Coordinates of C-alpha atoms and ligand atoms in Angstrom, one line a residue:
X262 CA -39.8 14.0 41.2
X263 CA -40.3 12.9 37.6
X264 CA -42.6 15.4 37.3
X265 CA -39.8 17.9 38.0
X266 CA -37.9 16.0 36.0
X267 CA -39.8 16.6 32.9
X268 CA -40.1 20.1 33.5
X269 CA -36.8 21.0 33.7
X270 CA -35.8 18.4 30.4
X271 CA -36.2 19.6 26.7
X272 CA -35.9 16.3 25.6
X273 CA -38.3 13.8 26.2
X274 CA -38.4 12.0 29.6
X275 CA -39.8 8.6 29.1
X276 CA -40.8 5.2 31.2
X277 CA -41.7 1.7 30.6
X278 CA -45.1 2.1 29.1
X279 CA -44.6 5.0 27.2
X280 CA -44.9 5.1 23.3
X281 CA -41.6 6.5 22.7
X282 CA -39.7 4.2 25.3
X283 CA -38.6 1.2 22.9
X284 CA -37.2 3.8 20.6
X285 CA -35.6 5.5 22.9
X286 CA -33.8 2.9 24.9
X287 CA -33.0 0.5 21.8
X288 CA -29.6 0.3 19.8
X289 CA -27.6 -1.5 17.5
X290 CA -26.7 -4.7 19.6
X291 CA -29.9 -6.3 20.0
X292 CA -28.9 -9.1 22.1
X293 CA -29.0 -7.0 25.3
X294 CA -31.1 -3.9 25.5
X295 CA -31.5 -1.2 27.9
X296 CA -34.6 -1.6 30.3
X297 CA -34.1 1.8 32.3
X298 CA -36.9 2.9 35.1
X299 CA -36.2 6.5 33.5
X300 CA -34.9 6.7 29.7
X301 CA -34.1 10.4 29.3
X302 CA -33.6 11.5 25.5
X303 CA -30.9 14.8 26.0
X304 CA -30.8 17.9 24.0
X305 CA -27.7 19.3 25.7
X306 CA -25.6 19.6 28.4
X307 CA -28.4 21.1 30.4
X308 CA -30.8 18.4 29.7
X309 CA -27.9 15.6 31.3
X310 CA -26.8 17.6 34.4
X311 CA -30.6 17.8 35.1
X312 CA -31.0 13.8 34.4
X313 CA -27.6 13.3 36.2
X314 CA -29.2 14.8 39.6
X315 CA -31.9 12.9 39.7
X316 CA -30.4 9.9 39.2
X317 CA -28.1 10.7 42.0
X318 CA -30.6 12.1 44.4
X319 CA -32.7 8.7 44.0
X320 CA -29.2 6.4 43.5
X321 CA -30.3 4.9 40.1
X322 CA -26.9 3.8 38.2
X323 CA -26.9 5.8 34.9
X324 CA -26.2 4.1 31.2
X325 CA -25.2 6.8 28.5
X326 CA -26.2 5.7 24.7
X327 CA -25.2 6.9 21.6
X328 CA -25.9 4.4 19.0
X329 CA -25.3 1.4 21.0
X330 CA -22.9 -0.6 19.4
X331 CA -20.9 -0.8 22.5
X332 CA -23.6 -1.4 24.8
X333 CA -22.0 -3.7 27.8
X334 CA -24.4 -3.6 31.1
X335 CA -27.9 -2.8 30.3
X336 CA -29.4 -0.3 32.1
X337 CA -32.2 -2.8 34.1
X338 CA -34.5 -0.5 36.2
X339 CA -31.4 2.6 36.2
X340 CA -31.5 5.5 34.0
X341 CA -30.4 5.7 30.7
X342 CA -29.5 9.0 28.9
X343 CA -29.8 8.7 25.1
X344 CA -27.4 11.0 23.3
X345 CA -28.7 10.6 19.7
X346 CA -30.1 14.4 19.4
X347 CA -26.8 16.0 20.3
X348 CA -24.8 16.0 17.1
X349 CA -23.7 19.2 16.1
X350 CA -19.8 19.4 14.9
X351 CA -17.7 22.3 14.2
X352 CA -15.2 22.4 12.3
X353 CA -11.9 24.9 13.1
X354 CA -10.1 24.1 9.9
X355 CA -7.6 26.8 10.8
X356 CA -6.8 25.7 14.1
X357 CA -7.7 21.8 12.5
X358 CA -9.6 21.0 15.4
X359 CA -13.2 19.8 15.3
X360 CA -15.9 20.0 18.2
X361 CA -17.9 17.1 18.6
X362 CA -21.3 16.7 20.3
X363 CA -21.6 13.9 22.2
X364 CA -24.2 11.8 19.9
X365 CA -22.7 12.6 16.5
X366 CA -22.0 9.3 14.4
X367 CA -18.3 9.4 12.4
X368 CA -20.7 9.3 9.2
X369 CA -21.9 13.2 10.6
X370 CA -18.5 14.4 12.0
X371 CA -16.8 13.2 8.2
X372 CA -19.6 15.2 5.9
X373 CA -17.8 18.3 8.3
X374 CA -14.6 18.0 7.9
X375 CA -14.1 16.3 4.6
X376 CA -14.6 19.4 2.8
X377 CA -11.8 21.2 4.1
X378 CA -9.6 18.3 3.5
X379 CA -9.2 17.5 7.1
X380 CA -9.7 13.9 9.1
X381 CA -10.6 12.9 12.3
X382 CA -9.6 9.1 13.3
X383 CA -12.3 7.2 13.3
X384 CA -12.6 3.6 12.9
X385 CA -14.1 0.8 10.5
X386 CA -17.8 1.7 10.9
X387 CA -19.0 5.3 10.0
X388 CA -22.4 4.5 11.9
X389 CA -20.3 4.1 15.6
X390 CA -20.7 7.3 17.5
X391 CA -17.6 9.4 17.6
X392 CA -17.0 10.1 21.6
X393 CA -18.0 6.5 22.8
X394 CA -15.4 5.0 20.5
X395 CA -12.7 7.6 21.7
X396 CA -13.3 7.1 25.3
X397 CA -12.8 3.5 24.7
X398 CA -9.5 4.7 22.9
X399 CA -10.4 4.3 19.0
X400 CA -8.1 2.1 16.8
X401 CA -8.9 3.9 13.7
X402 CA -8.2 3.6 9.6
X403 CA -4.7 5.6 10.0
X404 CA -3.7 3.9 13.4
X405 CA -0.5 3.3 12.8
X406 CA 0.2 6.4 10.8
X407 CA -1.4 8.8 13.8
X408 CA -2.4 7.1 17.0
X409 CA -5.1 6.2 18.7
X410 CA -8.2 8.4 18.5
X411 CA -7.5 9.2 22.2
X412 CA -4.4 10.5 21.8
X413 CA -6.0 13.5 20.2
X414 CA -8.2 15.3 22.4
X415 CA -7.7 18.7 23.3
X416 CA -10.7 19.3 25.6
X417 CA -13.9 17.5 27.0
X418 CA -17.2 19.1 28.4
X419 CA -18.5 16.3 31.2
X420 CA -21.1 15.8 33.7
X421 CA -19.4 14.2 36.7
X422 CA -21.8 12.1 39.3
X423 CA -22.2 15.2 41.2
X424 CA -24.1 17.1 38.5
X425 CA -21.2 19.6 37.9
X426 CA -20.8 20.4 33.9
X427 CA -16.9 20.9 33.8
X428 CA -14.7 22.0 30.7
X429 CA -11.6 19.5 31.3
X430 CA -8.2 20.0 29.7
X431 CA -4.6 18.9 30.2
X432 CA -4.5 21.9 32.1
X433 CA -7.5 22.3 33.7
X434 CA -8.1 18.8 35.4
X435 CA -4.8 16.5 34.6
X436 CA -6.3 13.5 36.2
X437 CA -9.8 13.3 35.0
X438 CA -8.1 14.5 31.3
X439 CA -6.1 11.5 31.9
X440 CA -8.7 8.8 32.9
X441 CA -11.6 10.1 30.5
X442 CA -9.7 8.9 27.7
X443 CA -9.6 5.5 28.0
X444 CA -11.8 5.2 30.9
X445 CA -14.9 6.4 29.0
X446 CA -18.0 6.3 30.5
X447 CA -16.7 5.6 34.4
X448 CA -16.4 9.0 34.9
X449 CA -19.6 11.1 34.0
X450 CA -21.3 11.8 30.8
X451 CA -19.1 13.6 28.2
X452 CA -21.4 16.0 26.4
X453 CA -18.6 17.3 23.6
X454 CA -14.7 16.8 22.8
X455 CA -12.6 19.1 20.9
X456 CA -10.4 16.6 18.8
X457 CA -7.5 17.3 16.4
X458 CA -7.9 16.7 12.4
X459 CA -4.9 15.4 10.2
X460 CA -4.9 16.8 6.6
X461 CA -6.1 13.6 4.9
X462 CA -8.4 13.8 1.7
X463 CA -7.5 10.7 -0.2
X464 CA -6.8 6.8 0.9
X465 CA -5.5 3.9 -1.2
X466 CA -7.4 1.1 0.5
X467 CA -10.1 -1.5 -0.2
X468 CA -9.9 -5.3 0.5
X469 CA -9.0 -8.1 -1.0
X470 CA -11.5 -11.4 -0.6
X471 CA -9.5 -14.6 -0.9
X472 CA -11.5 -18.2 -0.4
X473 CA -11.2 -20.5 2.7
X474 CA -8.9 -23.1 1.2
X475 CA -6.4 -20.7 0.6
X476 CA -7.1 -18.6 4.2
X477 CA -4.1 -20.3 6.0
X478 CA -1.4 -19.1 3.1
X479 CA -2.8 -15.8 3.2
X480 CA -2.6 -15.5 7.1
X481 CA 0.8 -16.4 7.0
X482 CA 1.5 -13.7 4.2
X483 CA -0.1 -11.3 6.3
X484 CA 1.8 -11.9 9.5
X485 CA 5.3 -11.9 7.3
X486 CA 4.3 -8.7 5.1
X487 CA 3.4 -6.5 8.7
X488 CA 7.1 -6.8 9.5
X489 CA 8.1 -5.1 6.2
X490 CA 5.6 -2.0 5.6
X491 CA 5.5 1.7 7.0
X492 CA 3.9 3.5 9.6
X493 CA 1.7 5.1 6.7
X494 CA 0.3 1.4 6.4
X495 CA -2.6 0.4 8.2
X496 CA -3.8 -3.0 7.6
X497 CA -5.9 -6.1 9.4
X498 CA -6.8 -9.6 7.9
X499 CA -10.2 -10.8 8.9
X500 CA -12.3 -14.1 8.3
X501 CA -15.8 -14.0 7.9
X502 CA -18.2 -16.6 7.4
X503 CA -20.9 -14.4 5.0
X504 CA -24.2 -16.0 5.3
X505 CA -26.4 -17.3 2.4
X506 CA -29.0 -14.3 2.8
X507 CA -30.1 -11.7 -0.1
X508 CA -28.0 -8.8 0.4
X509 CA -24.9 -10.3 0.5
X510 CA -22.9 -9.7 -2.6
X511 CA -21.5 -12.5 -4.7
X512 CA -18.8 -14.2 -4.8
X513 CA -19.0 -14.0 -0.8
X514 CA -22.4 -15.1 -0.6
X515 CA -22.6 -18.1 1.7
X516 CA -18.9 -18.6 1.8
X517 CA -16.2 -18.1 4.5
X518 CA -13.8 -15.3 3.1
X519 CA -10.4 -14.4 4.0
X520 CA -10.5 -10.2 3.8
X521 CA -7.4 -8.7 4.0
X522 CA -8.2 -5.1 4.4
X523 CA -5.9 -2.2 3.5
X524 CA -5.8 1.6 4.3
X525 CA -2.9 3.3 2.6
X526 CA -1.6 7.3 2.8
X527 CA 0.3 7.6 0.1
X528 CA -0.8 7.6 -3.8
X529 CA -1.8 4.5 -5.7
X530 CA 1.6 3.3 -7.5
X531 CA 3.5 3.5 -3.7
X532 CA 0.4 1.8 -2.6
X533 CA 0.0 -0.9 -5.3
X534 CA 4.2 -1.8 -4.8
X535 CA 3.8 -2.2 -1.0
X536 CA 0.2 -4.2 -1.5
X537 CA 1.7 -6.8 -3.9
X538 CA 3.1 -9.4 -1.5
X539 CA -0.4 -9.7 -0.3
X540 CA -2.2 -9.5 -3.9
X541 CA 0.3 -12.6 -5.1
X542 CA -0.2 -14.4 -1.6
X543 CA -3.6 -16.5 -3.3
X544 CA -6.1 -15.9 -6.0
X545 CA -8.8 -13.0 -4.7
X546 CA -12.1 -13.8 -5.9
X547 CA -12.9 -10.1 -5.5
X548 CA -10.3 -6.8 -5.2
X549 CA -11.5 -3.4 -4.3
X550 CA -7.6 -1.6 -3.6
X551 CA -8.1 1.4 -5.0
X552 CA -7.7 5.2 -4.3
X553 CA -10.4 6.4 -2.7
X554 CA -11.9 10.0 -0.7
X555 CA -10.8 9.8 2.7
X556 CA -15.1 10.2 4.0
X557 CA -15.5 6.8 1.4
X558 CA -13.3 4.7 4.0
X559 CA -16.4 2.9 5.6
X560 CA -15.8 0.6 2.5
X561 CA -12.8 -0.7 3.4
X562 CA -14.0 -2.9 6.2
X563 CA -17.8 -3.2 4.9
X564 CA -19.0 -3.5 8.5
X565 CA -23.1 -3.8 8.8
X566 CA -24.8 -1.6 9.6
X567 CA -28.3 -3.0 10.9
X568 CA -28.7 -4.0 14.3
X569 CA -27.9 -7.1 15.5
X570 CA -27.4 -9.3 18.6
X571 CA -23.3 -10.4 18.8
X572 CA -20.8 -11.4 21.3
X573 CA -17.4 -11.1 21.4
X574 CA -14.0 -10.2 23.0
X575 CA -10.1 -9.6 22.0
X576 CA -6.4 -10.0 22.7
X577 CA -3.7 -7.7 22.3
X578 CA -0.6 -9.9 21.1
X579 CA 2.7 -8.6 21.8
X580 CA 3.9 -11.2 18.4
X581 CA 2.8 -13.4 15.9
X582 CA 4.5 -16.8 14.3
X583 CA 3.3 -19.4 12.0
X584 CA 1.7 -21.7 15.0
X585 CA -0.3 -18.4 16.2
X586 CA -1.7 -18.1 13.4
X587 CA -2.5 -21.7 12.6
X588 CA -3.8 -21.5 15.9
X589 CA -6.3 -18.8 15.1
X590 CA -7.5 -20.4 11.8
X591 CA -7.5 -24.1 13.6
X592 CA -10.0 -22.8 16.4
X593 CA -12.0 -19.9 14.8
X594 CA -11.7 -20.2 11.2
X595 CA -13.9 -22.1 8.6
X596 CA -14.1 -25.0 11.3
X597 CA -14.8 -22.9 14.4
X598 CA -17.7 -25.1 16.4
X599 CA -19.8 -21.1 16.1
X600 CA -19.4 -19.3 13.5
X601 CA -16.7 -16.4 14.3
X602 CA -15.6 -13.3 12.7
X603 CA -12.0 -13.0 13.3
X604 CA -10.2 -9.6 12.7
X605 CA -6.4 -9.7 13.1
X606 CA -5.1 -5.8 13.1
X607 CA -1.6 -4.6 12.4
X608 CA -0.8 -2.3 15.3
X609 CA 2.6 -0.6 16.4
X610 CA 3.9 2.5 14.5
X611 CA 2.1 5.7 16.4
X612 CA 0.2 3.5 18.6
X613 CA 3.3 2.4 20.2
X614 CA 4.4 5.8 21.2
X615 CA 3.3 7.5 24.6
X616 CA 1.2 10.7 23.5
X617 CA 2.2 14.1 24.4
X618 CA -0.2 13.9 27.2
X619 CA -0.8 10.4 28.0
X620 CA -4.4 8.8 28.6
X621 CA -5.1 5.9 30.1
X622 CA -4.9 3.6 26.9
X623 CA -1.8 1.3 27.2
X624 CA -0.4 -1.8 26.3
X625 CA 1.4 0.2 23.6
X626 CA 3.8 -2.3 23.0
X627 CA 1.5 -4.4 21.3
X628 CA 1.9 -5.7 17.7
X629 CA -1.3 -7.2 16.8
X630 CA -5.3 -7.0 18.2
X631 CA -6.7 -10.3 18.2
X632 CA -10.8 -9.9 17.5
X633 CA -13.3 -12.8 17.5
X634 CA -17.3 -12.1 17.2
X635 CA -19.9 -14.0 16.6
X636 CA -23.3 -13.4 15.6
X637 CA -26.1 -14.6 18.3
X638 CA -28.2 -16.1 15.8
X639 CA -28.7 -19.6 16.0
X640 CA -25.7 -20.6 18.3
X641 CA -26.5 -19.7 21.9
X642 CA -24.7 -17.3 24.2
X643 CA -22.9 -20.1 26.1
X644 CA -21.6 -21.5 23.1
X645 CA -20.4 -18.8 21.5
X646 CA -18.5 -17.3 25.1
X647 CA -17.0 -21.3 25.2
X648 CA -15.8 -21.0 21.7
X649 CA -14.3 -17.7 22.1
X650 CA -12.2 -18.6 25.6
X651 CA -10.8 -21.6 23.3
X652 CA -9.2 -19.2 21.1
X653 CA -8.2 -16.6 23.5
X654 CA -6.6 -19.1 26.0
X655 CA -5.0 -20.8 23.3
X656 CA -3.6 -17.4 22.1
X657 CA -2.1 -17.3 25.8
X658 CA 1.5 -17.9 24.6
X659 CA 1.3 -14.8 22.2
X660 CA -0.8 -12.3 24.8
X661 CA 0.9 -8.7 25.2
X662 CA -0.7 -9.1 28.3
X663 CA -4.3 -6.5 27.7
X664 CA -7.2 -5.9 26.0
X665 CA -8.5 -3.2 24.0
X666 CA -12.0 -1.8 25.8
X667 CA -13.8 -1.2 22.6
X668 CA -13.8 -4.1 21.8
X669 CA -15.0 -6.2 24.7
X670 CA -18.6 -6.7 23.5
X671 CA -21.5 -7.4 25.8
X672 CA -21.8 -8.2 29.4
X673 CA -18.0 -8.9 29.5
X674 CA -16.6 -10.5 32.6
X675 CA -15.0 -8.4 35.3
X676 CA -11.0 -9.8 34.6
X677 CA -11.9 -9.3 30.9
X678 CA -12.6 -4.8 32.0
X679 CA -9.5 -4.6 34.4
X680 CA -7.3 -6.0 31.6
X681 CA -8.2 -3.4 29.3
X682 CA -5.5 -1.2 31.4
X683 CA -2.6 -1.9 32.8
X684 CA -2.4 -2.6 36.5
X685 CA -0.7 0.6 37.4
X686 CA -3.3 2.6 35.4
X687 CA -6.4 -0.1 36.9
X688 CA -5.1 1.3 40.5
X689 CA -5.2 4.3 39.4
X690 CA -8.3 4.8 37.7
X691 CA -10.2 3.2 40.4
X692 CA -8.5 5.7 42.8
X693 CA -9.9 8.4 40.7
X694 CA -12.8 6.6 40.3
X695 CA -13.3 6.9 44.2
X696 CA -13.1 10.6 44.1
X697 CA -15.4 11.5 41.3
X698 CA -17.4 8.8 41.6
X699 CA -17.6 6.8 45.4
X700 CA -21.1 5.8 45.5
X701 CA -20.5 4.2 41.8
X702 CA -23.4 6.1 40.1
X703 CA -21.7 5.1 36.5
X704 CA -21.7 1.3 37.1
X705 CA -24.0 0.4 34.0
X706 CA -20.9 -0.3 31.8
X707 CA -17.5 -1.4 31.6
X708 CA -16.9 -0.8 35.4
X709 CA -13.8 0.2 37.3
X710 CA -14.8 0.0 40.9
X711 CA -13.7 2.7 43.0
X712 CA -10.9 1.9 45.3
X713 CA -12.3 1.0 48.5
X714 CA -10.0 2.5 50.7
X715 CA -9.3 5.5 49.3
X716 CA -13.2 5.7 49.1
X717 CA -13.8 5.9 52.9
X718 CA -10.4 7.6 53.6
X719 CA -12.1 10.8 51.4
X720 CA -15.9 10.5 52.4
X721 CA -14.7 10.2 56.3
Ligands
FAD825 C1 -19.6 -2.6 13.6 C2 -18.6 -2.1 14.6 C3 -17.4 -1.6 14.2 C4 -16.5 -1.0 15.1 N1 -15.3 -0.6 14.7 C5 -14.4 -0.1 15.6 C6 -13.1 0.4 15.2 O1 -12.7 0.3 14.0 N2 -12.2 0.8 16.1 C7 -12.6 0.9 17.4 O2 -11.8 1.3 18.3 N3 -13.8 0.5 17.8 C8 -14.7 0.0 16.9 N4 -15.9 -0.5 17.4 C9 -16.2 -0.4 18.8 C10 -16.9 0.9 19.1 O3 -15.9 1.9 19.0 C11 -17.3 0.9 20.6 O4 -18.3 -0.1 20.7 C12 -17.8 2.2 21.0 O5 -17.9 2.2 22.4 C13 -19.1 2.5 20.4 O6 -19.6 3.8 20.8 P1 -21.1 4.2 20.5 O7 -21.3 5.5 21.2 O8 -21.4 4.0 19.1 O9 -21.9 3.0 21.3 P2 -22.8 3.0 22.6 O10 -23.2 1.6 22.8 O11 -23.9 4.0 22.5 O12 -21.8 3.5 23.7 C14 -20.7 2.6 24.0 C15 -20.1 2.9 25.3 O13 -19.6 4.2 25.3 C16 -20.1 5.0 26.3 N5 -20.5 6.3 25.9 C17 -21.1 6.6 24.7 N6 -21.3 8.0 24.7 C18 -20.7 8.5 25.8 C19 -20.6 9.8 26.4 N7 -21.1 10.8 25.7 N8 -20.0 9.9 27.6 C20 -19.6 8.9 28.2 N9 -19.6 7.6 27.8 C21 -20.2 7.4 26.6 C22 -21.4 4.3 26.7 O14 -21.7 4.4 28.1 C23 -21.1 2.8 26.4 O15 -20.5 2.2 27.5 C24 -16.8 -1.0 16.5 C25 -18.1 -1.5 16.9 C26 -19.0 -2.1 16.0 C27 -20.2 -2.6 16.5

């Protein structure tokens, strides 16, 4: 059969062993990796119906890869499709739509669109792949000015467990339109998404890098100045403890940095009036506010970008006082017993509002996203997950109640998934899930288990 296999695949087909395997399965979280009986490297939509049907015909689970920053279950003895070769974007500046491939990185999809003045909304990191971080919802740059990423699909191709390459739009397929986005990757390999552009060609933004003894005044700042700015303001507060390494630039080098990160629409003296209260709130030992091209963005957050092993999870927070966030610094700040990298995002404005056709992303009423990570170098796994459920329990009293899937990282529990959505949209998804895909095929990931019953009520 993997003969066959190979024949009918343009890309490579590969199995422990093989020369090209390591390459093939590995990805930007080193800390798990893919170990697939059968790591198939697509071309096209052809190439993962083929590797879909073989999969289901021997009942391997399938993993789907892009770039791997997400990775969750590792694909151990399943198959893994790798999307990397599939990046073509088109742009429709007319229409301001974009079609994406399903392996293009935001770095690709910006150098398309950029020139015609238009955006797509991607996140932090240019180097995440565009469709995994939608599927997962997307809380981009211009959240609060436009939404989650999600909210602006028009139209997905996808390769459903049963091998079927379907076009699905709010017209076409309601229900699996609905799930995909938000549901990513429990539903079938998407292979392209048509996505709406805003007309964005400029940015105030940058960061501002304060030291740790002043980190609690500047938290506090943060959390007061939220309550004041516009939708056109998107902004988090992070702390990071930079390590001593070459590479790192000074003054963060080996110290633990408040960053207080800003992405602005609007030009730079509108920008500069609404960013004082935060510029006053300490003495930054480095500012980089500034305008800037929209496709320069990536340097607002200054996320690596080689490969590493991390852990880490969030919480959506429906508020914020003074004790929350003394809270957050108390347990994951400077004296955290791991180190952690805590990002505390501004949310609300168009996040907060139900999309013209809804997805499956909710807890809208959120105010805040809650992030802590930690590297998994030095401090062991078991550690860093204790560490991490001292600050999220503690954060209890502030929860909205969810999580945000893209940003569960790792092998997160099974509680920690099915609050990603809310209960009514868990039910269901997992109905859905039963229809497209009973026998669980698409289990390698962030899993929402088909409902039983409705499972053996459709197969009998
Ligand atoms: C440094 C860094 C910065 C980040 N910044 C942000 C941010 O600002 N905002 C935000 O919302 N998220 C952010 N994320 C999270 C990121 O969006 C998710 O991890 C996302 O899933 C990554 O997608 P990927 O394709 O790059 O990764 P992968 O690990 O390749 O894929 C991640 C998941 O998406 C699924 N997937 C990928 N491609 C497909 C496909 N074609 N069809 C179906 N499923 C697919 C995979 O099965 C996997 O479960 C960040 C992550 C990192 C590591």
């Amino acid at each position: 059969m993997l003969a066959a296999l190979r024949e009918q695949v343009r890309g490579p087909v590969l199995v422990p062993g093989d020369e090209a395997y390591d390459a093939e399965r590995n990805g930007f979280q080193t800390a798990w990796r893919h170990r697939p009986a059968v790591a198939v490297g697509a071309t096209g939509a052809a190439d993962v119906q083929a590797a879909v049907a073989y999969a289901a015909a021997l009942a391997l689970p399938v993993a789907v890869q892009a770039t791997g920053h997400g990775l969750s279950v590792p694909a151990d003895g399943g198959l893994l499709i790798g999307t990397r070769r599939m990046t073509g974007v088109t742009v429709d500046p007319g229409a301001r739509t974009a079609w994406i491939e399903a392996g293009a990185r935001w770095d690709q999809v910006l150098r398309a669109t950029t020139p015609y003045g238009l955006a797509p909304l991607n996140g932090s990191a240019p180097h995440t792949g565009a469709v995994g971080y939608t599927l997962g919802g997307g809380l981009g740059l211009l959240a609060r000015a436009y939404g989650y990423a999600a909210d602006h699909v028009r139209a997905l191709d996808v390769v459903t467990p049963d091998g079927r390459l379907r076009h699905v739009t709010a017209d076409s397929e309601p229900d699996l339109f609905w799930a995909l986005r938000g549901g990513r990757d429990n539903f079938g390999v998407v292979t392209g998404m048509r996505v709406g552009l805003v007309p964005v060609d400029r940015l105030y933004g940058g960061g501002l890098f304060f030291p740790a003894d002043q980190a609690v005044d500047v938290l506090e700042a943060f959390r007061s100045w939220t309550a004041t700015v516009p939708e056109t303001m998107t902004a988090s507060v992070g702390m990071i403890p930079f390590p001593d390494v070459p590479g790192v630039p000074e003054p963060m080098r080996g110290r633990h940095i408040t960053h207080v990160r800003i992405a602005h629409l609007g030009d730079a003296a509108e920008g500069e009036r609404l960013v004082a209260p935060l510029r006053a709130a300490g003495t930054p030992l480095r500012d980089t506010i500034a305008e800037l091209p929209y496709a320069e963005g990536g340097s607002i957050y200054g996320d690596p970008a080689q490969p590493h092993g991390y852990s880490g999870s969030n919480l959506l927070l429906r508020d914020l006082d003074d004790r929350a966030v003394r809270t957050v610094h108390e347990l994951a700040g400077p004296g955290a017993p791991v180190p952690c990298v805590v990002d505390l995002r501004h949310l609300g404005g168009a996040l907060a509002r139900t999309p013209g056709v809804p997805n499956a992303v909710g807890y809208r009423d959120a105010r805040f996203i809650l992030r802590v990570l930690s590297p998994l170098t030095g401090a062991g796994l078991d550690a860093v997950r204790a560490a991490h459920r001292r600050v999220f329990d503690a954060m209890e009293p502030w929860s909205a109640g969810g999580r945000s899937l893209n940003f569960i990282y790792g092998d997160g529990t099974a509680d920690q998934v099915r609050e990603a959505y809310e209960p009514a949209d868990h039910r269901r998804l997992a109905e859905l899930k039963a229809g497209y895909d009973p026998a669980n095929l698409f289990r390698l990931n962030h899993n929402i288990p088909p409902a039983e019953a409705t499972a053996s009520l459709r197969r009998g």
